């Protein structure tokens, strides 16, 4: 929230070039160092088009694959370094939010920040993170730096949260037609219980804005919200437990807690067997997501956690409620369901191209997309098998044995899976998956 305000202020100064990236630990597409670098480069070249020559040079040499395969980080690092050394580069601010949510290759990213932060006086870095020792220790080696600890700037944070509360209450008052007394009572309660936490305010106001909350019930509803994020999340889980659809919501939360990226409603309906009957009932699916206690949110047909802290709460504090058989079991459920989905979906020439040599750049996704149910499964099924094995306690997993589920899938659908990966532009992930599968197989045999 604070970085969003900083970005908005910096962008008002037209002489500045501002490039930023928001890491999100729950989404594998934006929780890795390569994605951060790719995003920063994209905005830099978009806002100063002359810089695109540094990308074009690499692209002409090796093509698009260089920026997507296992060597992408090193290729992008070189492009990024050349951009920062460009004599025509404007005064630049590079902003990265939530370094702690960069779960893949974080040391590479931290090393790059430390190295590049001292090379050019025209480039300034602004990064945010939770107080993690490994991140603090690496950034401490940077030459010139200013460290701002929010815990030690309580007055500034409190003032910012107060402004945010007034803004949200003004919105609620207009939406719900609050009278003066109700408006003041809502603002007082939020100010007294927020504990200087933007997210707590946002979640409570989201609940109050629900059409089902009548104006006359506002104050009673408000008093039901406990202080602190964990207490609020715990209350949400209590509400889920009391629902007629409690088991359905718990299955949705369990899947959301272990998937590697936010899934679409279509993908979710296939991964969660209890949702199959609602495949074409969008209103019911949206209602189910809305029933998950505001822990989840829906944007453009994709299911997201409201915040990384919501996922952390489910995995650390509520695991016994949504993952009663353990996280290894849930990964195996997603893995097994993924194999079933792919086995039922994949076929030869699934896009009816009729010509195997067609360039991927000339392929148009059909509508409806026959790969829609299997998009997630095609990319991540091996990852879930790996987690099912690595997190298991004593329960044996026989999927890698001769005539097991993996063997049968590869015998029947391997070529169709490769075709699907190419259509999904996921061949690099496929190479990694097969390498990981080989490692798992060797490990199981020994």
CSV table of C-alpha atoms in Angstrom, one decimal:
chain,number,residue,atom,x,y,z
A,1,UNK,CA,0.0,0.0,0.0
A,2,UNK,CA,2.8,2.4,0.9
A,3,UNK,CA,4.8,1.6,-2.1
A,4,UNK,CA,1.8,2.2,-4.3
A,5,UNK,CA,1.6,5.7,-3.0
A,6,UNK,CA,5.4,6.2,-3.5
A,7,UNK,CA,5.1,5.0,-7.1
A,8,UNK,CA,2.2,7.4,-7.8
A,9,UNK,CA,4.2,10.3,-6.4
A,10,UNK,CA,7.3,9.5,-8.4
A,11,UNK,CA,5.3,9.1,-11.6
A,12,UNK,CA,4.1,12.6,-11.3
A,13,UNK,CA,7.6,13.8,-11.9
A,14,UNK,CA,7.8,13.4,-15.6
A,15,UNK,CA,11.6,13.6,-15.7
A,16,UNK,CA,11.8,10.3,-13.8
A,17,UNK,CA,11.7,6.8,-15.3
A,18,UNK,CA,9.9,4.5,-12.8
A,19,UNK,CA,9.9,0.8,-13.1
A,20,UNK,CA,8.4,-1.5,-10.5
A,21,UNK,CA,7.4,-5.1,-9.7
A,22,UNK,CA,5.2,-6.5,-7.0
A,23,UNK,CA,6.2,-10.0,-5.9
A,24,UNK,CA,3.4,-12.4,-4.9
A,25,UNK,CA,4.4,-15.6,-3.2
A,26,UNK,CA,1.1,-17.4,-4.0
A,27,UNK,CA,1.7,-17.0,-7.8
A,28,UNK,CA,4.6,-18.9,-9.4
A,29,UNK,CA,4.5,-16.5,-12.3
A,30,UNK,CA,5.6,-13.5,-10.2
A,31,UNK,CA,7.4,-15.1,-7.2
A,32,UNK,CA,10.8,-15.6,-8.8
A,33,UNK,CA,13.8,-13.5,-9.6
A,34,UNK,CA,13.6,-14.0,-13.4
A,35,UNK,CA,10.0,-12.6,-13.4
A,36,UNK,CA,11.1,-9.6,-11.4
A,37,UNK,CA,13.9,-8.8,-13.8
A,38,UNK,CA,11.6,-9.4,-16.8
A,39,UNK,CA,9.0,-7.1,-15.4
A,40,UNK,CA,11.5,-4.3,-14.6
A,41,UNK,CA,13.0,-4.5,-18.1
A,42,UNK,CA,9.5,-4.4,-19.7
A,43,UNK,CA,8.5,-1.2,-17.9
A,44,UNK,CA,11.9,0.4,-18.6
A,45,UNK,CA,11.7,-0.2,-22.3
A,46,UNK,CA,8.0,0.7,-22.4
A,47,UNK,CA,8.6,4.1,-20.9
A,48,UNK,CA,11.9,4.8,-22.7
A,49,UNK,CA,11.5,3.0,-26.0
A,50,UNK,CA,15.1,3.7,-27.1
A,51,UNK,CA,16.2,1.1,-24.5
A,52,UNK,CA,14.6,-1.7,-26.5
A,53,UNK,CA,17.7,-2.0,-28.6
A,54,UNK,CA,19.4,-3.8,-25.7
A,55,UNK,CA,16.6,-6.4,-25.7
A,56,UNK,CA,16.5,-6.6,-29.5
A,57,UNK,CA,20.2,-7.4,-29.8
A,58,UNK,CA,19.9,-10.5,-27.6
A,59,UNK,CA,16.6,-11.5,-29.2
A,60,UNK,CA,18.2,-11.4,-32.7
A,61,UNK,CA,21.0,-13.6,-31.5
A,62,UNK,CA,19.1,-16.4,-29.8
A,63,UNK,CA,15.3,-15.7,-30.2
A,64,UNK,CA,12.6,-15.6,-27.7
A,65,UNK,CA,13.6,-18.9,-26.0
A,66,UNK,CA,16.6,-17.2,-24.5
A,67,UNK,CA,14.4,-15.2,-22.2
A,68,UNK,CA,12.2,-18.1,-21.1
A,69,UNK,CA,14.4,-21.2,-20.7
A,70,UNK,CA,16.6,-22.3,-17.8
A,71,UNK,CA,19.2,-19.7,-18.7
A,72,UNK,CA,16.7,-16.8,-18.8
A,73,UNK,CA,18.1,-15.2,-15.6
A,74,UNK,CA,21.6,-14.8,-17.0
A,75,UNK,CA,20.4,-13.5,-20.3
A,76,UNK,CA,18.1,-11.0,-18.7
A,77,UNK,CA,20.8,-9.9,-16.2
A,78,UNK,CA,23.1,-9.0,-19.1
A,79,UNK,CA,20.3,-7.1,-20.8
A,80,UNK,CA,19.4,-5.3,-17.6
A,81,UNK,CA,23.1,-4.4,-16.9
A,82,UNK,CA,23.4,-2.9,-20.4
A,83,UNK,CA,20.2,-0.8,-19.9
A,84,UNK,CA,21.5,0.6,-16.6
A,85,UNK,CA,24.8,1.5,-18.4
A,86,UNK,CA,23.0,3.2,-21.3
A,87,UNK,CA,24.3,6.8,-21.4
A,88,UNK,CA,20.8,8.0,-22.5
A,89,UNK,CA,19.0,6.4,-19.5
A,90,UNK,CA,16.9,8.9,-17.6
A,91,UNK,CA,17.0,9.4,-13.9
A,92,UNK,CA,15.5,6.0,-12.8
A,93,UNK,CA,13.7,4.6,-9.8
A,94,UNK,CA,13.6,0.8,-9.6
A,95,UNK,CA,11.0,-0.5,-7.1
A,96,UNK,CA,10.4,-4.0,-5.9
A,97,UNK,CA,7.7,-4.8,-3.3
A,98,UNK,CA,7.7,-7.9,-1.1
A,99,UNK,CA,11.2,-9.4,-1.6
A,100,UNK,CA,10.2,-12.0,1.0
A,101,UNK,CA,7.6,-13.3,-1.5
A,102,UNK,CA,10.3,-14.0,-4.1
A,103,UNK,CA,10.6,-17.7,-3.4
A,104,UNK,CA,12.8,-18.8,-6.3
A,105,UNK,CA,16.4,-17.5,-6.8
A,106,UNK,CA,16.0,-14.7,-4.2
A,107,UNK,CA,19.8,-14.8,-3.5
A,108,UNK,CA,20.4,-14.0,-7.2
A,109,UNK,CA,18.1,-11.0,-7.0
A,110,UNK,CA,19.6,-9.7,-3.8
A,111,UNK,CA,23.1,-10.0,-5.2
A,112,UNK,CA,22.0,-8.1,-8.3
A,113,UNK,CA,20.4,-5.3,-6.3
A,114,UNK,CA,23.5,-4.9,-4.1
A,115,UNK,CA,25.8,-4.9,-7.2
A,116,UNK,CA,23.9,-2.5,-9.4
A,117,UNK,CA,22.8,-0.1,-6.6
A,118,UNK,CA,26.3,1.3,-6.4
A,119,UNK,CA,27.1,1.4,-10.1
A,120,UNK,CA,25.1,4.4,-11.3
A,121,UNK,CA,24.1,7.6,-9.4
A,122,UNK,CA,21.2,8.0,-11.9
A,123,UNK,CA,19.5,4.8,-10.6
A,124,UNK,CA,17.9,4.5,-7.2
A,125,UNK,CA,16.4,1.4,-5.8
A,126,UNK,CA,13.4,1.2,-3.4
A,127,UNK,CA,12.7,-2.3,-2.0
A,128,UNK,CA,10.4,-3.6,0.7
A,129,UNK,CA,10.3,-6.8,2.6
A,130,UNK,CA,9.4,-8.4,5.9
A,131,UNK,CA,12.2,-8.4,8.5
A,132,UNK,CA,13.9,-11.6,7.3
A,133,UNK,CA,17.5,-11.9,8.5
A,134,UNK,CA,18.8,-13.4,5.2
A,135,UNK,CA,17.4,-10.5,3.2
A,136,UNK,CA,18.7,-7.9,5.7
A,137,UNK,CA,22.2,-9.4,5.8
A,138,UNK,CA,22.6,-9.4,2.0
A,139,UNK,CA,21.2,-5.9,1.6
A,140,UNK,CA,23.4,-4.7,4.4
A,141,UNK,CA,26.4,-5.1,2.1
A,142,UNK,CA,25.1,-2.4,-0.3
A,143,UNK,CA,27.2,0.7,-0.3
A,144,UNK,CA,24.9,3.7,0.1
A,145,UNK,CA,21.5,2.9,1.6
A,146,UNK,CA,18.8,4.2,3.9
A,147,UNK,CA,16.9,1.6,5.9
A,148,UNK,CA,13.4,2.4,7.0
A,149,UNK,CA,11.9,0.1,9.6
A,150,UNK,CA,8.1,0.6,9.8
A,151,UNK,CA,8.0,-0.6,13.3
A,152,UNK,CA,10.2,2.3,14.3
A,153,UNK,CA,8.1,4.8,12.4
A,154,UNK,CA,4.8,4.1,14.1
A,155,UNK,CA,3.6,7.7,13.9
A,156,UNK,CA,4.0,7.9,10.2
A,157,UNK,CA,2.4,4.6,9.6
A,158,UNK,CA,-0.5,5.4,12.0
A,159,UNK,CA,-1.1,8.7,10.1
A,160,UNK,CA,-1.2,6.9,6.8
A,161,UNK,CA,-3.6,4.3,8.1
A,162,UNK,CA,-5.8,7.0,9.5
A,163,UNK,CA,-6.0,8.7,6.1
A,164,UNK,CA,-6.9,5.3,4.5
A,165,UNK,CA,-9.6,4.7,7.1
A,166,UNK,CA,-11.2,8.1,6.3
A,167,UNK,CA,-11.1,7.3,2.6
A,168,UNK,CA,-12.7,3.9,3.1
A,169,UNK,CA,-15.4,5.2,5.5
A,170,UNK,CA,-16.3,8.0,3.0
A,171,UNK,CA,-16.8,5.3,0.4
A,172,UNK,CA,-18.9,3.2,2.7
A,173,UNK,CA,-21.0,6.2,3.8
A,174,UNK,CA,-21.8,7.0,0.2
A,175,UNK,CA,-22.6,3.4,-0.7
A,176,UNK,CA,-24.7,2.6,2.4
A,177,UNK,CA,-26.1,6.1,3.0
A,178,UNK,CA,-24.8,6.3,6.5
A,179,UNK,CA,-26.0,9.1,8.7
A,180,UNK,CA,-23.4,11.2,10.6
A,181,UNK,CA,-23.6,9.1,13.8
A,182,UNK,CA,-23.1,5.8,12.0
A,183,UNK,CA,-20.3,7.2,9.9
A,184,UNK,CA,-18.5,8.5,13.0
A,185,UNK,CA,-19.0,5.2,14.9
A,186,UNK,CA,-17.6,3.2,12.0
A,187,UNK,CA,-14.5,5.5,11.7
A,188,UNK,CA,-13.9,5.4,15.5
A,189,UNK,CA,-14.2,1.6,15.6
A,190,UNK,CA,-11.8,1.1,12.7
A,191,UNK,CA,-9.3,3.6,14.1
A,192,UNK,CA,-9.4,1.9,17.5
A,193,UNK,CA,-8.9,-1.6,16.3
A,194,UNK,CA,-6.9,-1.4,13.1
A,195,UNK,CA,-3.5,-1.7,14.9
A,196,UNK,CA,-2.0,0.4,12.1
A,197,UNK,CA,-2.7,-2.5,9.6
A,198,UNK,CA,-4.0,-1.5,6.1
A,199,UNK,CA,-5.1,-5.0,5.3
A,200,UNK,CA,-7.3,-5.3,8.4
A,201,UNK,CA,-9.1,-2.1,7.5
A,202,UNK,CA,-9.5,-3.3,3.8
A,203,UNK,CA,-11.0,-6.7,4.9
A,204,UNK,CA,-13.4,-5.2,7.4
A,205,UNK,CA,-14.6,-2.6,5.0
A,206,UNK,CA,-15.1,-5.2,2.3
A,207,UNK,CA,-17.3,-7.1,4.7
A,208,UNK,CA,-19.3,-4.0,5.6
A,209,UNK,CA,-19.8,-3.2,1.9
A,210,UNK,CA,-21.5,-6.5,1.3
A,211,UNK,CA,-25.0,-5.9,0.0
A,212,UNK,CA,-26.3,-8.4,2.6
A,213,UNK,CA,-25.2,-6.1,5.4
A,214,UNK,CA,-28.0,-3.7,6.0
A,215,UNK,CA,-27.3,-0.2,7.3
A,216,UNK,CA,-29.2,-0.9,10.5
A,217,UNK,CA,-26.9,-3.9,11.2
A,218,UNK,CA,-23.7,-2.0,10.6
A,219,UNK,CA,-22.7,-1.3,14.2
A,220,UNK,CA,-23.5,-4.9,15.4
A,221,UNK,CA,-21.6,-6.3,12.4
A,222,UNK,CA,-18.6,-4.0,13.1
A,223,UNK,CA,-18.3,-5.1,16.7
A,224,UNK,CA,-18.0,-8.8,15.6
A,225,UNK,CA,-14.7,-8.1,13.9
A,226,UNK,CA,-11.7,-9.0,16.3
A,227,UNK,CA,-8.5,-7.0,16.4
A,228,UNK,CA,-5.5,-8.3,14.5
A,229,UNK,CA,-5.2,-10.2,11.2
A,230,UNK,CA,-4.8,-13.7,12.6
A,231,UNK,CA,-7.9,-13.2,14.9
A,232,UNK,CA,-9.8,-11.9,11.9
A,233,UNK,CA,-8.8,-14.8,9.7
A,234,UNK,CA,-9.7,-17.2,12.5
A,235,UNK,CA,-13.2,-15.6,12.7
A,236,UNK,CA,-13.5,-16.1,8.9
A,237,UNK,CA,-12.7,-19.8,9.3
A,238,UNK,CA,-15.3,-20.1,12.1
A,239,UNK,CA,-17.9,-18.6,9.7
A,240,UNK,CA,-16.8,-21.1,7.0
A,241,UNK,CA,-17.2,-24.0,9.5
A,242,UNK,CA,-20.8,-22.9,10.1
A,243,UNK,CA,-21.8,-22.9,6.4
A,244,UNK,CA,-24.0,-25.6,4.8
A,245,UNK,CA,-21.2,-25.7,2.1
A,246,UNK,CA,-18.4,-25.9,4.7
A,247,UNK,CA,-16.8,-29.0,3.2
A,248,UNK,CA,-17.0,-27.5,-0.3
A,249,UNK,CA,-15.3,-24.3,0.9
A,250,UNK,CA,-12.6,-26.2,2.8
A,251,UNK,CA,-11.8,-28.2,-0.4
A,252,UNK,CA,-11.5,-25.0,-2.3
A,253,UNK,CA,-9.2,-23.4,0.3
A,254,UNK,CA,-7.1,-26.6,0.5
A,255,UNK,CA,-6.5,-26.5,-3.3
A,256,UNK,CA,-5.8,-22.8,-3.3
A,257,UNK,CA,-3.3,-23.3,-0.5
A,258,UNK,CA,-1.1,-25.8,-2.5
A,259,UNK,CA,-1.4,-24.7,-6.1
A,260,UNK,CA,1.7,-22.9,-7.6
A,261,UNK,CA,-0.3,-20.1,-9.2
A,262,UNK,CA,-3.8,-18.7,-8.9
A,263,UNK,CA,-6.1,-21.0,-10.9
A,264,UNK,CA,-9.1,-20.0,-13.1
A,265,UNK,CA,-12.6,-21.0,-12.1
A,266,UNK,CA,-12.5,-23.5,-15.0
A,267,UNK,CA,-9.3,-25.1,-13.7
A,268,UNK,CA,-10.7,-25.1,-10.1
A,269,UNK,CA,-13.9,-26.9,-11.1
A,270,UNK,CA,-11.8,-29.7,-12.5
A,271,UNK,CA,-9.3,-29.9,-9.7
A,272,UNK,CA,-12.0,-29.9,-7.0
A,273,UNK,CA,-14.2,-32.9,-7.7
A,274,UNK,CA,-17.0,-31.5,-5.6
A,275,UNK,CA,-17.3,-28.5,-8.0
A,276,UNK,CA,-17.8,-30.6,-11.2
A,277,UNK,CA,-21.6,-30.2,-11.1
A,278,UNK,CA,-21.2,-26.4,-11.2
A,279,UNK,CA,-18.8,-26.3,-14.2
A,280,UNK,CA,-21.2,-24.1,-16.3
A,281,UNK,CA,-22.8,-22.3,-13.3
A,282,UNK,CA,-20.7,-19.2,-13.0
A,283,UNK,CA,-23.0,-17.5,-10.4
A,284,UNK,CA,-22.8,-20.5,-8.0
A,285,UNK,CA,-19.0,-20.7,-8.4
A,286,UNK,CA,-18.6,-17.0,-7.6
A,287,UNK,CA,-20.9,-17.5,-4.6
A,288,UNK,CA,-18.8,-20.4,-3.3
A,289,UNK,CA,-15.6,-18.3,-3.6
A,290,UNK,CA,-17.4,-15.5,-1.8
A,291,UNK,CA,-18.3,-17.9,1.0
A,292,UNK,CA,-14.7,-18.6,1.8
A,293,UNK,CA,-14.7,-15.9,4.4
A,294,UNK,CA,-13.0,-13.2,2.4
A,295,UNK,CA,-9.8,-15.2,2.4
A,296,UNK,CA,-10.1,-15.6,-1.4
A,297,UNK,CA,-11.0,-13.0,-4.0
A,298,UNK,CA,-12.0,-13.4,-7.7
A,299,UNK,CA,-10.5,-11.1,-10.4
A,300,UNK,CA,-11.3,-11.7,-14.1
A,301,UNK,CA,-12.3,-15.3,-13.5
A,302,UNK,CA,-9.1,-16.2,-11.5
A,303,UNK,CA,-9.1,-17.1,-7.8
A,304,UNK,CA,-6.5,-15.3,-5.6
A,305,UNK,CA,-5.7,-15.0,-1.9
A,306,UNK,CA,-6.5,-11.6,-0.6
A,307,UNK,CA,-2.9,-11.5,0.7
A,308,UNK,CA,0.0,-13.7,1.3
A,309,UNK,CA,-0.8,-13.5,5.0
A,310,UNK,CA,-4.1,-15.3,4.4
A,311,UNK,CA,-2.3,-18.3,2.8
A,312,UNK,CA,0.3,-18.3,5.6
A,313,UNK,CA,-2.6,-18.4,8.1
A,314,UNK,CA,-4.2,-21.4,6.4
A,315,UNK,CA,-1.0,-23.4,6.2
A,316,UNK,CA,0.3,-22.5,9.7
A,317,UNK,CA,-2.7,-21.9,11.9
A,318,UNK,CA,-5.7,-23.6,10.1
A,319,UNK,CA,-3.9,-26.6,8.5
A,320,UNK,CA,-5.7,-29.0,10.8
A,321,UNK,CA,-9.0,-27.7,9.4
A,322,UNK,CA,-8.4,-27.7,5.7
A,323,UNK,CA,-5.5,-30.2,5.4
A,324,UNK,CA,-6.7,-32.7,8.0
A,325,UNK,CA,-4.8,-35.5,6.2
A,326,UNK,CA,-1.7,-33.5,5.8
A,327,UNK,CA,-0.2,-31.3,3.1
A,328,UNK,CA,1.5,-34.3,1.4
A,329,UNK,CA,-2.0,-35.9,0.9
A,330,UNK,CA,-3.4,-32.7,-0.6
A,331,UNK,CA,-0.5,-32.5,-3.1
A,332,UNK,CA,-1.2,-36.1,-4.0
A,333,UNK,CA,-4.9,-35.3,-4.5
A,334,UNK,CA,-4.0,-32.5,-6.9
A,335,UNK,CA,-1.4,-34.6,-8.7
A,336,UNK,CA,-3.8,-37.6,-9.1
A,337,UNK,CA,-6.6,-35.3,-10.3
A,338,UNK,CA,-4.2,-33.6,-12.7
A,339,UNK,CA,-3.3,-36.9,-14.3
A,340,UNK,CA,-7.0,-37.8,-14.6
A,341,UNK,CA,-7.8,-34.4,-16.2
A,342,UNK,CA,-5.0,-34.7,-18.7
A,343,UNK,CA,-5.9,-38.3,-19.5
A,344,UNK,CA,-9.5,-37.2,-20.3
A,345,UNK,CA,-8.6,-34.0,-22.1
A,346,UNK,CA,-5.4,-34.5,-24.1
A,347,UNK,CA,-5.6,-35.8,-27.7
A,348,UNK,CA,-3.8,-35.6,-30.9
A,349,UNK,CA,-4.0,-32.2,-32.7
A,350,UNK,CA,-6.2,-30.8,-29.9
A,351,UNK,CA,-6.5,-27.4,-31.7
A,352,UNK,CA,-7.3,-29.1,-35.0
A,353,UNK,CA,-4.4,-27.4,-36.8
A,354,UNK,CA,-4.0,-30.3,-39.3
A,355,UNK,CA,-0.4,-29.4,-39.8
A,356,UNK,CA,2.3,-30.3,-37.2
A,357,UNK,CA,4.8,-27.9,-38.6
A,358,UNK,CA,2.9,-24.7,-38.0
A,359,UNK,CA,4.7,-21.9,-36.2
A,360,UNK,CA,3.4,-21.4,-32.6
A,361,UNK,CA,3.2,-17.7,-33.5
A,362,UNK,CA,0.4,-18.5,-36.0
A,363,UNK,CA,-1.6,-20.6,-33.6
A,364,UNK,CA,-4.9,-19.1,-32.4
A,365,UNK,CA,-6.5,-20.4,-29.3
A,366,UNK,CA,-9.9,-21.9,-30.1
A,367,UNK,CA,-13.0,-20.7,-28.3
A,368,UNK,CA,-13.9,-22.5,-26.2
A,369,UNK,CA,-10.4,-23.6,-25.5
A,370,UNK,CA,-10.3,-27.5,-25.3
A,371,UNK,CA,-7.1,-27.1,-23.1
A,372,UNK,CA,-8.7,-24.8,-20.5
A,373,UNK,CA,-9.4,-27.6,-18.0
A,374,UNK,CA,-5.9,-29.0,-18.2
A,375,UNK,CA,-3.8,-25.8,-18.5
A,376,UNK,CA,-2.7,-25.8,-14.9
A,377,UNK,CA,-2.3,-29.6,-14.7
A,378,UNK,CA,0.0,-29.8,-17.8
A,379,UNK,CA,2.5,-27.4,-16.2
A,380,UNK,CA,2.5,-28.5,-12.6
A,381,UNK,CA,1.5,-32.1,-12.2
A,382,UNK,CA,5.1,-33.3,-11.6
A,383,UNK,CA,5.6,-30.5,-9.0
A,384,UNK,CA,2.7,-31.8,-7.0
A,385,UNK,CA,4.0,-35.4,-7.2
A,386,UNK,CA,7.4,-34.1,-6.0
A,387,UNK,CA,5.8,-32.4,-3.0
A,388,UNK,CA,3.6,-35.4,-2.2
A,389,UNK,CA,6.7,-37.5,-2.0
A,390,UNK,CA,8.9,-35.0,-0.2
A,391,UNK,CA,6.3,-34.1,2.4
A,392,UNK,CA,5.1,-37.7,3.1
A,393,UNK,CA,5.6,-39.2,6.5
A,394,UNK,CA,5.1,-42.9,6.3
A,395,UNK,CA,2.4,-43.5,3.7
A,396,UNK,CA,4.0,-45.1,0.6
A,397,UNK,CA,3.4,-43.6,-2.9
A,398,UNK,CA,3.2,-46.2,-5.6
A,399,UNK,CA,2.6,-43.9,-8.6
A,400,UNK,CA,6.2,-44.3,-9.9
A,401,UNK,CA,6.1,-48.1,-9.9
A,402,UNK,CA,5.9,-50.2,-13.0
A,403,UNK,CA,2.3,-50.0,-14.3
A,404,UNK,CA,1.6,-47.2,-11.9
A,405,UNK,CA,-0.4,-44.1,-12.8
A,406,UNK,CA,2.6,-42.1,-14.1
A,407,UNK,CA,3.8,-45.1,-16.3
A,408,UNK,CA,0.3,-45.5,-17.8
A,409,UNK,CA,-0.1,-41.8,-18.4
A,410,UNK,CA,3.3,-41.5,-20.2
A,411,UNK,CA,2.6,-44.6,-22.3
A,412,UNK,CA,-0.8,-43.3,-23.5
A,413,UNK,CA,-0.5,-39.5,-23.4
A,414,UNK,CA,3.2,-38.5,-23.5
A,415,UNK,CA,3.2,-37.1,-27.0
A,416,UNK,CA,-0.1,-35.4,-26.5
A,417,UNK,CA,1.2,-33.8,-23.4
A,418,UNK,CA,4.3,-32.5,-25.3
A,419,UNK,CA,2.0,-31.1,-27.9
A,420,UNK,CA,-0.1,-29.4,-25.2
A,421,UNK,CA,3.0,-27.9,-23.6
A,422,UNK,CA,4.1,-26.4,-26.9
A,423,UNK,CA,0.6,-24.8,-27.4
A,424,UNK,CA,0.8,-23.5,-23.8
A,425,UNK,CA,4.3,-22.2,-24.5
A,426,UNK,CA,5.4,-24.4,-21.6
A,427,UNK,CA,8.2,-26.5,-23.1
A,428,UNK,CA,10.9,-25.2,-20.7
A,429,UNK,CA,8.7,-26.2,-17.8
A,430,UNK,CA,8.2,-29.6,-19.5
A,431,UNK,CA,12.0,-30.1,-19.7
A,432,UNK,CA,12.3,-29.3,-16.0
A,433,UNK,CA,9.4,-31.6,-15.1
A,434,UNK,CA,11.0,-34.6,-16.9
A,435,UNK,CA,14.3,-34.0,-15.2
A,436,UNK,CA,12.5,-33.8,-11.8
A,437,UNK,CA,10.5,-36.9,-12.6
A,438,UNK,CA,13.8,-38.8,-13.4
A,439,UNK,CA,15.2,-37.7,-10.1
A,440,UNK,CA,12.1,-38.8,-8.2
A,441,UNK,CA,12.2,-42.2,-10.0
A,442,UNK,CA,15.9,-42.8,-9.1
A,443,UNK,CA,15.2,-41.8,-5.5
A,444,UNK,CA,12.3,-44.2,-5.2
A,445,UNK,CA,14.2,-47.0,-6.7
A,446,UNK,CA,17.1,-46.5,-4.3
